[in-house]
Amino acid sequence: MSESFLVAQTEKFLKEIQKQEIPSNITNFNEFIDLYITLKNNLIKLQDIRNEMEIRGYSSPYRSLKRYGKMNATNDVVAEDFHDQSRHAQYFRMKASTKKNILDQVKSAIASHKIAIGHLEEDTIIKCNKCNQTYSKHTLDNLLVTKNQEYTGYQCPCNSHKLTYEKNEKGICKIDLIRYLPLAGDYMLKRSELSSFGKESYRNIIHILKQEKRGIVKSVTAVVKVKEENGKTVRHRVNIDYADESSYEREVRKRYGAEAKIEFLQFHHKKPSLINDKHVQTSLAIAYIKYSENIIKKNIDEIVLDHTHNIDKVEKYYEIQENARCTSRKLARTAEERIELEKDIFILELKKENLIHNDILDRELKEDLKKQDEISEYYYTKTPRTLIIWDIFKYYLTTSVNRRTSYAGPFPNLRPTLDTNQMKAFDEKMPKNIINLLKENNENILYIPNLKEIIQYKQEIETKQNNLHIRIDHACCAAVAINIKTDIGLEKSAHLFNLNMDQVTKEKQSIQKIEKPKTNKAKKFLEMIK
């Protein structure tokens, strides 16, 4: 397959994905399985395309440009040759840019599909009516029938097709979020379509997901002083992969001889983020912003109305603004003329309605307009941030380290464990008015002022119980952690994760026994295993 054909086929496939309809809600098994199979097949094809592109060097397309670098226009170079060389360089730069962009789109589409599949798997429990086997999360794969490396249908291993679909009330997922993901790799287009508030919110979310810690040394940059045969001293700047403490010294001696002296060293560390993939970060940020905006648009007028002193003046202001825009479009011939005309008509009509006095906007109207902008900015920037922190918080609480390591879920490339720096994502207090808005829109959420403390406490409990080789219900453990570390009742915290009250009570008793052993024998045993 030629490179141009590969790019053309990839672009065609991404356009096909863009046309695929994503339901905002799933109500039955057929809707679920159709969407699940479609996304899984898309993911397989996208991964094959990515692998082929990487083999062909699409991940570093600019390397070939070195041989077509700029020439110096000296007397030794013929003008025609210099012109041809420039044309060649420009042609190969365009090809390299095309390769980089298409691979970038494919990687973005892969990340979005992984997120979508994770949400579907978290949302659903499938039960076979014949053998009573239950499938959920990563075991849903076992239902799919494969033919020629493509999923063609479903069947239980007992050969039954009679399956029951149920919603997983304990799952951390949002099916409506899937349709906002850049599944076709068009993340740049979707990002450009964000409002000014949306772009600010995007930067905030990316900052959260990129919470980094200083990791292990990846490479070393060394400045080496070498004495050549003619007696001249030359300095070389070299980048060396870091395997162990003495590896870079060995490499320097190997390259430049035993007499080479290292004058300067710069160590480059790996920086693992909270979510360690830029395409996953981007896809999640865009989807959560779009999802949140959908909620805000339904409620923002009512919220703004509660903070407006004179709604009649505000409505009249926007009516005049719209009329001025429509009139200027009809009368103006050029864009510049339309802008000027719109401004003149707008000011003239405001004066007629006594909304401008001595070329100054009515004070009460000005305050209302300013307040509206402040409220809109607050809700459009804070809501997506609050929602994604809350979902990641719940996911950490209700899952084990092993599960986060082996199963991607709705947050692919999520760090299995958190260090002090990454914990900062959960440091800020959740805004109560945003929480109330989300609760009114069917989000199962509570105001919790100390998210970071609860995650740390849950991790401590998990460590103690792992040392004792006791199996725990992580969702129940999450409810208990919230109950112990806040003033939220056990029943309310159990409802937060849709849990059975008896199970949560039993888990709390088990945790209290571990934390506060009653007998001397138990105390000594716990001291020994610390």
Coordinates of C-alpha atoms in Angstrom, one line a residue:
M1 CA 0.0 0.0 0.0
S2 CA 1.5 3.4 -1.1
E3 CA 1.8 6.2 1.4
S4 CA -0.7 8.4 -0.4
F5 CA -3.2 5.6 -0.6
L6 CA -2.8 4.9 3.1
V7 CA -3.5 8.5 4.0
A8 CA -6.5 8.6 1.6
Q9 CA -8.0 5.4 3.1
T10 CA -7.5 6.7 6.6
E11 CA -9.2 10.0 5.9
K12 CA -12.1 8.1 4.3
F13 CA -12.4 5.8 7.3
L14 CA -12.3 8.8 9.8
K15 CA -15.1 10.4 7.8
E16 CA -17.2 7.2 8.0
I17 CA -16.7 7.3 11.8
Q18 CA -17.9 10.9 11.8
K19 CA -21.2 9.9 10.2
Q20 CA -21.9 7.1 12.7
E21 CA -24.8 8.0 15.0
I22 CA -24.2 7.8 18.7
P23 CA -27.4 7.5 20.8
S24 CA -27.7 9.9 23.8
N25 CA -29.2 7.1 25.9
I26 CA -29.3 3.3 25.7
T27 CA -32.5 1.6 26.7
N28 CA -32.2 -2.0 25.4
F29 CA -29.7 -4.7 24.6
N30 CA -29.8 -4.3 20.8
E31 CA -28.9 -0.6 21.1
F32 CA -26.0 -1.5 23.4
I33 CA -24.6 -4.4 21.5
D34 CA -24.8 -2.5 18.1
L35 CA -22.9 0.5 19.4
Y36 CA -20.4 -1.7 21.4
I37 CA -19.5 -3.9 18.3
T38 CA -19.2 -0.8 16.1
L39 CA -16.8 0.9 18.5
K40 CA -14.7 -2.2 19.1
N41 CA -14.4 -2.8 15.3
N42 CA -13.4 0.9 14.8
L43 CA -10.8 0.6 17.5
I44 CA -9.2 -2.5 15.9
K45 CA -9.0 -0.9 12.5
L46 CA -7.6 2.4 14.0
Q47 CA -4.9 0.5 15.9
D48 CA -3.9 -1.4 12.7
I49 CA -3.7 1.9 10.9
R50 CA -1.6 3.4 13.6
N51 CA 0.8 0.4 13.7
E52 CA 1.3 0.5 9.9
M53 CA 1.9 4.3 10.0
E54 CA 4.5 4.0 12.8
I55 CA 6.3 1.2 10.9
R56 CA 6.4 3.5 7.9
G57 CA 8.0 6.3 10.1
Y58 CA 4.9 8.6 10.4
S59 CA 5.8 9.2 14.1
S60 CA 9.1 11.0 13.0
P61 CA 8.4 12.2 9.5
Y62 CA 10.8 15.1 9.5
R63 CA 13.9 13.0 9.7
S64 CA 14.1 12.6 6.0
L65 CA 14.2 16.4 5.6
K66 CA 17.8 16.4 6.9
R67 CA 19.1 15.4 3.5
Y68 CA 17.1 18.2 1.9
G69 CA 18.2 21.0 4.3
K70 CA 18.8 24.5 3.2
M71 CA 21.8 25.2 1.0
N72 CA 24.1 28.2 1.4
A73 CA 23.8 30.4 -1.6
T74 CA 27.6 30.6 -2.3
N75 CA 29.5 31.0 -5.6
D76 CA 29.9 27.2 -5.8
V77 CA 26.1 26.6 -6.0
V78 CA 24.3 27.2 -9.3
A79 CA 21.1 29.3 -8.8
E80 CA 18.9 26.7 -10.5
D81 CA 20.2 24.0 -8.2
F82 CA 19.5 26.1 -5.2
H83 CA 15.9 26.8 -6.4
D84 CA 15.3 23.1 -7.0
Q85 CA 16.7 22.2 -3.6
S86 CA 14.3 24.6 -2.0
R87 CA 11.4 23.2 -3.9
H88 CA 12.3 19.7 -2.9
A89 CA 12.6 20.7 0.8
Q90 CA 9.2 22.4 0.6
Y91 CA 7.5 19.4 -1.0
F92 CA 8.9 17.0 1.6
R93 CA 7.9 19.3 4.5
M94 CA 4.3 19.3 3.2
K95 CA 4.4 15.5 3.0
A96 CA 5.9 15.2 6.5
S97 CA 3.3 17.6 7.9
T98 CA 0.5 15.5 6.3
K99 CA 1.9 12.3 7.8
K100 CA 2.2 13.9 11.3
N101 CA -1.3 15.3 11.2
I102 CA -3.0 12.1 10.0
L103 CA -1.2 10.0 12.6
D104 CA -2.2 12.5 15.3
Q105 CA -5.9 12.2 14.2
V106 CA -5.7 8.4 14.4
K107 CA -4.2 8.5 17.9
S108 CA -6.9 10.9 19.0
A109 CA -9.6 8.6 17.6
I110 CA -8.1 5.6 19.4
A111 CA -8.1 7.5 22.7
S112 CA -11.7 8.6 22.2
H113 CA -12.8 5.0 21.3
K114 CA -11.1 3.6 24.4
I115 CA -12.9 6.2 26.6
A116 CA -16.3 5.4 24.9
I117 CA -15.9 1.7 25.3
G118 CA -14.9 2.2 28.9
H119 CA -18.1 4.1 29.6
L120 CA -20.2 1.4 27.9
E121 CA -18.6 -1.4 29.9
E122 CA -19.0 0.5 33.1
D123 CA -22.7 1.2 32.3
T124 CA -23.9 -2.3 31.5
I125 CA -24.5 -5.7 33.0
I126 CA -25.4 -8.5 30.6
K127 CA -26.9 -11.8 32.0
C128 CA -27.4 -15.0 30.0
N129 CA -30.9 -16.4 30.6
K130 CA -29.7 -20.0 29.9
C131 CA -26.6 -20.4 32.1
N132 CA -27.2 -17.3 34.4
Q133 CA -23.6 -16.2 33.7
T134 CA -23.1 -12.4 34.2
Y135 CA -20.9 -10.2 32.1
S136 CA -19.7 -6.7 32.9
K137 CA -16.8 -4.4 32.4
H138 CA -13.8 -6.2 30.7
T139 CA -15.6 -9.6 30.6
L140 CA -18.1 -8.2 28.0
D141 CA -15.5 -9.1 25.4
N142 CA -16.3 -12.8 26.0
L143 CA -19.8 -12.4 24.4
L144 CA -18.5 -11.2 21.1
V145 CA -18.1 -13.5 18.1
T146 CA -15.0 -12.9 15.9
K147 CA -14.6 -13.6 12.2
N148 CA -11.6 -12.5 10.1
Q149 CA -10.3 -10.3 13.0
E150 CA -13.7 -8.5 13.2
Y151 CA -16.5 -8.7 15.6
T152 CA -19.6 -9.9 13.8
G153 CA -22.1 -10.6 16.5
Y154 CA -22.6 -12.0 20.0
Q155 CA -23.2 -15.3 21.7
C156 CA -22.8 -16.6 25.3
P157 CA -20.1 -19.4 25.6
C158 CA -23.1 -21.7 26.4
N159 CA -24.3 -21.1 22.7
S160 CA -27.3 -19.0 23.9
H161 CA -28.4 -15.7 22.3
K162 CA -31.0 -15.0 24.9
L163 CA -29.3 -12.2 27.0
T164 CA -30.8 -9.7 29.4
Y165 CA -29.5 -6.1 29.5
E166 CA -29.3 -4.2 32.8
K167 CA -27.9 -0.8 33.9
N168 CA -25.0 -1.0 36.2
E169 CA -26.0 1.5 38.9
K170 CA -22.6 1.2 40.6
G171 CA -20.7 2.1 37.4
I172 CA -18.7 5.4 37.0
C173 CA -19.9 6.4 33.6
K174 CA -21.9 8.8 31.4
I175 CA -23.3 7.4 28.2
D176 CA -24.3 10.8 27.0
L177 CA -20.7 11.9 27.1
I178 CA -19.8 9.5 24.3
R179 CA -21.4 11.6 21.5
Y180 CA -19.2 14.6 22.5
L181 CA -15.9 12.7 22.1
P182 CA -13.8 13.4 19.0
L183 CA -14.3 9.7 17.8
A184 CA -13.2 10.7 14.3
G185 CA -9.9 12.3 15.5
D186 CA -11.3 15.8 14.9
Y187 CA -10.2 17.1 18.2
M188 CA -8.7 20.3 16.7
L189 CA -12.0 21.2 15.1
K190 CA -14.0 20.5 18.3
R191 CA -11.5 22.4 20.3
S192 CA -11.8 25.4 18.0
E193 CA -15.6 25.4 18.3
L194 CA -15.4 25.9 22.1
S195 CA -16.6 29.2 23.4
S196 CA -14.2 31.6 25.1
F197 CA -15.4 30.2 28.5
G198 CA -15.1 26.7 27.1
K199 CA -11.4 27.3 26.1
E200 CA -10.6 28.6 29.5
S201 CA -12.3 25.5 31.0
Y202 CA -10.3 23.4 28.6
R203 CA -7.0 24.8 29.9
N204 CA -8.1 24.2 33.5
I205 CA -9.0 20.6 32.9
I206 CA -5.8 19.9 31.0
H207 CA -3.8 21.4 33.9
I208 CA -5.6 19.0 36.3
L209 CA -5.0 15.9 34.2
K210 CA -1.3 16.9 33.7
Q211 CA -0.6 16.9 37.5
E212 CA 2.9 15.5 37.4
K213 CA 5.5 14.0 39.7
R214 CA 9.2 13.9 39.1
G215 CA 9.9 10.4 37.9
I216 CA 13.0 8.3 37.2
V217 CA 15.9 9.6 35.1
K218 CA 15.2 9.0 31.4
S219 CA 18.3 10.5 29.7
V220 CA 21.3 12.7 30.4
T221 CA 22.7 15.6 28.4
A222 CA 26.5 15.9 28.8
V223 CA 29.0 18.5 27.7
V224 CA 32.2 16.7 27.0
K225 CA 35.7 18.2 26.6
V226 CA 37.9 16.2 24.2
K227 CA 41.5 16.9 23.2
E228 CA 42.0 16.0 19.5
E229 CA 45.2 14.7 17.8
N230 CA 46.3 18.2 16.6
G231 CA 46.2 19.4 20.3
K232 CA 43.0 21.4 19.9
T233 CA 40.4 21.1 22.6
V234 CA 36.8 20.6 21.4
R235 CA 33.6 20.5 23.3
H236 CA 30.7 18.2 22.3
R237 CA 27.1 18.2 23.5
V238 CA 25.7 14.7 23.6
N239 CA 22.4 13.1 24.7
I240 CA 22.7 9.7 26.3
D241 CA 20.0 7.2 27.4
Y242 CA 20.2 6.6 31.1
A243 CA 20.2 2.9 32.1
D244 CA 22.0 3.1 35.5
E245 CA 24.2 5.5 37.4
S246 CA 27.5 4.7 35.5
S247 CA 26.0 4.1 32.0
Y248 CA 26.4 7.7 30.8
E249 CA 30.1 7.7 31.9
R250 CA 30.8 4.5 30.1
E251 CA 29.1 5.8 26.9
V252 CA 31.1 9.0 27.0
R253 CA 34.4 7.1 27.4
K254 CA 33.3 4.7 24.6
R255 CA 32.6 7.6 22.2
Y256 CA 35.4 10.0 23.0
G257 CA 38.1 7.9 24.7
A258 CA 39.4 7.6 28.3
E259 CA 40.8 11.1 28.3
A260 CA 37.4 12.8 27.7
K261 CA 36.2 15.0 30.5
I262 CA 32.6 15.7 31.4
E263 CA 32.1 19.4 32.2
F264 CA 28.4 19.6 32.6
L265 CA 25.5 17.2 33.2
Q266 CA 21.7 17.7 32.8
F267 CA 19.4 14.9 33.9
H268 CA 16.0 14.5 32.2
H269 CA 13.3 12.9 34.3
K270 CA 10.1 11.1 33.2
K271 CA 7.1 13.0 34.3
P272 CA 4.1 10.7 34.7
S273 CA 0.8 12.7 34.6
L274 CA -2.4 12.0 36.4
I275 CA -3.6 10.7 32.9
N276 CA -0.4 9.9 31.0
D277 CA -1.6 10.4 27.4
K278 CA -2.1 13.8 25.8
H279 CA -4.8 12.5 23.4
V280 CA -6.9 11.0 26.3
Q281 CA -6.5 14.3 28.2
T282 CA -7.7 16.3 25.2
S283 CA -10.7 14.0 24.5
L284 CA -11.8 13.9 28.1
A285 CA -11.6 17.7 28.4
I286 CA -13.6 18.3 25.2
A287 CA -16.3 15.8 26.1
Y288 CA -16.7 17.0 29.7
I289 CA -16.9 20.6 28.6
K290 CA -19.6 19.8 25.9
Y291 CA -21.5 17.6 28.3
S292 CA -21.5 20.3 31.0
E293 CA -22.5 23.1 28.6
N294 CA -25.5 21.0 27.7
I295 CA -26.6 21.1 31.3
I296 CA -25.7 24.8 31.8
K297 CA -27.6 26.0 28.7
K298 CA -30.8 24.5 30.1
N299 CA -30.5 26.3 33.4
I300 CA -28.4 29.5 32.9
D301 CA -31.3 31.8 32.0
E302 CA -33.0 30.9 35.2
I303 CA -29.8 31.3 37.2
V304 CA -29.1 34.7 35.6
L305 CA -32.6 35.9 36.2
D306 CA -32.3 35.4 39.9
H307 CA -29.3 37.8 39.9
T308 CA -30.8 40.5 37.6
H309 CA -32.3 43.7 39.0
N310 CA -34.2 44.9 35.9
I311 CA -34.9 42.1 33.4
D312 CA -37.0 44.4 31.1
K313 CA -34.0 46.6 30.4
V314 CA -31.7 43.6 29.7
E315 CA -34.2 42.0 27.4
K316 CA -34.7 45.3 25.5
Y317 CA -30.9 45.7 25.2
Y318 CA -30.5 42.2 23.6
E319 CA -33.6 42.9 21.4
I320 CA -32.0 46.1 20.1
Q321 CA -28.7 44.4 19.5
E322 CA -30.3 41.6 17.4
N323 CA -32.3 44.1 15.4
A324 CA -29.2 46.2 14.7
R325 CA -27.4 43.1 13.5
C326 CA -30.2 42.1 11.1
T327 CA -30.7 45.6 9.7
S328 CA -27.0 46.1 9.1
R329 CA -26.8 42.8 7.2
K330 CA -29.5 43.9 4.8
L331 CA -28.2 47.4 4.1
A332 CA -24.4 47.0 4.2
R333 CA -22.4 45.9 1.2
T334 CA -19.0 45.1 2.8
A335 CA -18.0 43.6 6.1
E336 CA -16.4 46.8 7.4
E337 CA -19.5 48.8 6.4
R338 CA -21.7 46.3 8.2
I339 CA -19.8 46.6 11.5
E340 CA -19.9 50.4 11.4
L341 CA -23.6 50.5 10.5
E342 CA -24.5 47.9 13.2
K343 CA -22.7 50.0 15.8
D344 CA -24.5 53.3 14.8
I345 CA -28.0 51.7 14.6
F346 CA -27.4 50.0 18.0
I347 CA -26.4 53.2 19.8
L348 CA -29.2 55.2 18.1
E349 CA -31.9 52.7 19.3
L350 CA -30.4 52.6 22.8
K351 CA -30.8 56.4 23.0
K352 CA -34.4 56.2 21.8
E353 CA -35.2 53.7 24.6
N354 CA -33.3 56.0 27.2
L355 CA -30.7 53.2 27.9
I356 CA -27.9 55.6 27.1
H357 CA -27.5 59.0 28.9
N358 CA -24.8 61.4 27.8
D359 CA -23.1 58.6 25.9
I360 CA -22.9 56.5 29.0
L361 CA -24.9 53.2 29.3
D362 CA -27.6 53.1 31.9
R363 CA -25.9 52.2 35.3
E364 CA -28.4 49.6 36.3
L365 CA -28.3 47.9 32.9
K366 CA -24.5 48.0 32.9
E367 CA -24.4 46.3 36.3
D368 CA -26.8 43.6 35.2
L369 CA -24.9 42.9 32.0
K370 CA -21.6 42.7 33.9
K371 CA -23.2 40.3 36.5
Q372 CA -24.6 38.1 33.7
D373 CA -21.1 37.8 32.2
E374 CA -19.6 36.9 35.6
I375 CA -22.2 34.3 36.3
S376 CA -21.9 32.7 32.9
E377 CA -18.1 32.6 33.1
Y378 CA -18.3 31.1 36.6
Y379 CA -20.7 28.2 35.6
Y380 CA -19.2 27.5 32.2
T381 CA -15.7 27.2 33.6
K382 CA -16.3 25.6 37.0
T383 CA -18.9 23.0 36.1
P384 CA -16.8 20.8 33.8
R385 CA -13.9 21.0 36.2
T386 CA -16.0 20.0 39.1
L387 CA -17.6 17.1 37.2
I388 CA -14.4 15.5 36.0
I389 CA -12.7 15.8 39.4
W390 CA -15.8 14.2 41.0
D391 CA -15.8 11.2 38.5
I392 CA -12.1 10.6 38.8
F393 CA -12.4 10.8 42.6
K394 CA -15.2 8.2 42.6
Y395 CA -13.2 6.0 40.3
Y396 CA -10.2 6.0 42.6
L397 CA -12.4 5.3 45.6
T398 CA -14.4 2.4 44.1
T399 CA -11.5 0.5 42.3
S400 CA -8.4 -1.3 43.4
V401 CA -4.8 -0.6 42.3
N402 CA -4.8 -3.9 40.4
R403 CA -7.9 -3.0 38.5
R404 CA -6.7 0.4 37.6
T405 CA -3.4 -1.1 36.4
S406 CA -4.9 -3.9 34.2
Y407 CA -8.2 -2.3 33.1
A408 CA -8.5 1.1 31.4
G409 CA -12.2 1.8 32.1
P410 CA -13.6 5.3 31.4
F411 CA -10.2 6.9 32.1
P412 CA -7.5 5.2 30.0
N413 CA -3.9 5.8 31.0
L414 CA -5.0 6.8 34.5
R415 CA -2.2 6.5 37.1
P416 CA -2.9 3.5 39.3
T417 CA -1.4 5.2 42.3
L418 CA -1.2 8.8 43.4
D419 CA 1.8 10.7 44.9
T420 CA 1.7 13.9 46.9
N421 CA 1.9 16.2 43.8
Q422 CA -0.8 14.3 41.9
M423 CA -3.1 14.5 44.9
K424 CA -3.2 18.3 44.4
A425 CA -5.9 17.7 41.8
F426 CA -8.3 16.9 44.7
D427 CA -7.1 19.7 46.9
E428 CA -9.6 22.4 46.1
K429 CA -13.1 22.8 47.6
M430 CA -16.1 21.9 45.5
P431 CA -18.4 24.8 44.8
K432 CA -21.8 24.2 46.4
N433 CA -23.9 26.0 43.8
I434 CA -22.3 23.9 41.0
I435 CA -23.0 20.8 43.1
N436 CA -26.6 21.8 43.5
L437 CA -27.0 22.5 39.7
L438 CA -25.6 19.0 38.9
K439 CA -27.8 17.3 41.5
E440 CA -30.9 19.0 39.9
N441 CA -29.8 17.5 36.6
N442 CA -29.7 13.9 37.9
E443 CA -26.0 13.7 38.8
N444 CA -25.4 11.5 41.8
I445 CA -23.1 14.0 43.6
L446 CA -22.6 15.4 47.1
Y447 CA -20.7 18.4 48.5
I448 CA -17.5 17.0 50.1
P449 CA -14.9 19.5 51.2
N450 CA -12.0 17.1 51.7
L451 CA -11.7 14.9 48.7
K452 CA -7.9 14.5 49.1
E453 CA -8.1 13.4 52.7
I454 CA -10.7 10.7 51.8
I455 CA -8.6 9.2 49.0
Q456 CA -5.6 9.1 51.3
Y457 CA -7.7 7.4 54.0
K458 CA -9.1 4.8 51.6
Q459 CA -5.6 4.0 50.4
E460 CA -4.5 3.4 54.0
I461 CA -7.4 1.1 54.6
E462 CA -6.7 -0.8 51.4
T463 CA -3.0 -1.2 52.3
K464 CA -3.9 -2.6 55.8
Q465 CA -6.4 -5.1 54.4
N466 CA -4.0 -6.2 51.7
N467 CA -1.4 -6.9 54.3
L468 CA -3.9 -9.0 56.2
H469 CA -5.0 -10.8 52.9
I470 CA -8.6 -9.8 53.5
R471 CA -10.8 -9.3 50.4
I472 CA -12.7 -6.0 50.5
D473 CA -15.6 -4.5 48.6
H474 CA -14.0 -1.3 47.3
A475 CA -17.3 0.5 46.7
C476 CA -18.4 -0.2 50.2
C477 CA -15.0 0.8 51.5
A478 CA -15.4 4.1 49.6
A479 CA -18.8 4.8 51.3
V480 CA -17.3 4.0 54.7
A481 CA -14.3 6.3 54.1
I482 CA -16.7 9.2 53.2
N483 CA -18.8 8.5 56.3
I484 CA -15.8 8.4 58.6
K485 CA -14.0 11.5 57.2
T486 CA -17.0 13.8 56.8
D487 CA -20.3 14.5 58.6
I488 CA -22.2 12.6 55.9
G489 CA -24.4 9.8 57.2
L490 CA -23.6 6.2 56.3
E491 CA -26.9 5.8 54.5
K492 CA -26.4 8.9 52.4
S493 CA -22.8 7.8 51.5
A494 CA -24.1 4.3 50.6
H495 CA -26.7 5.9 48.3
L496 CA -23.9 7.9 46.6
F497 CA -22.6 4.6 45.2
N498 CA -26.0 2.8 45.0
L499 CA -25.0 0.2 47.6
N500 CA -26.9 -2.1 49.9
M501 CA -26.9 -0.7 53.4
D502 CA -26.3 -4.0 55.1
Q503 CA -23.1 -4.6 53.0
V504 CA -21.8 -1.1 53.9
T505 CA -22.5 -1.6 57.6
K506 CA -20.7 -4.9 57.6
E507 CA -17.7 -3.3 55.8
K508 CA -17.6 -0.5 58.4
Q509 CA -17.5 -3.0 61.2
S510 CA -14.6 -4.8 59.5
I511 CA -12.6 -1.6 59.1
Q512 CA -13.2 -0.5 62.7
K513 CA -11.8 -3.9 63.9
I514 CA -8.7 -3.4 61.9
E515 CA -8.2 0.2 63.0
K516 CA -9.1 -0.4 66.7
P517 CA -8.4 -4.0 67.7
K518 CA -10.0 -4.9 71.1
T519 CA -7.8 -7.8 72.2
N520 CA -4.1 -7.7 73.1
K521 CA -3.5 -10.6 70.7
A522 CA -5.0 -8.7 67.8
K523 CA -3.1 -5.5 68.8
K524 CA 0.3 -7.4 68.8
F525 CA -0.6 -9.1 65.4
L526 CA -1.3 -5.7 63.8
E527 CA 1.9 -4.2 65.2
M528 CA 3.9 -7.1 63.7
I529 CA 2.6 -6.7 60.1
K530 CA 3.1 -2.9 60.0

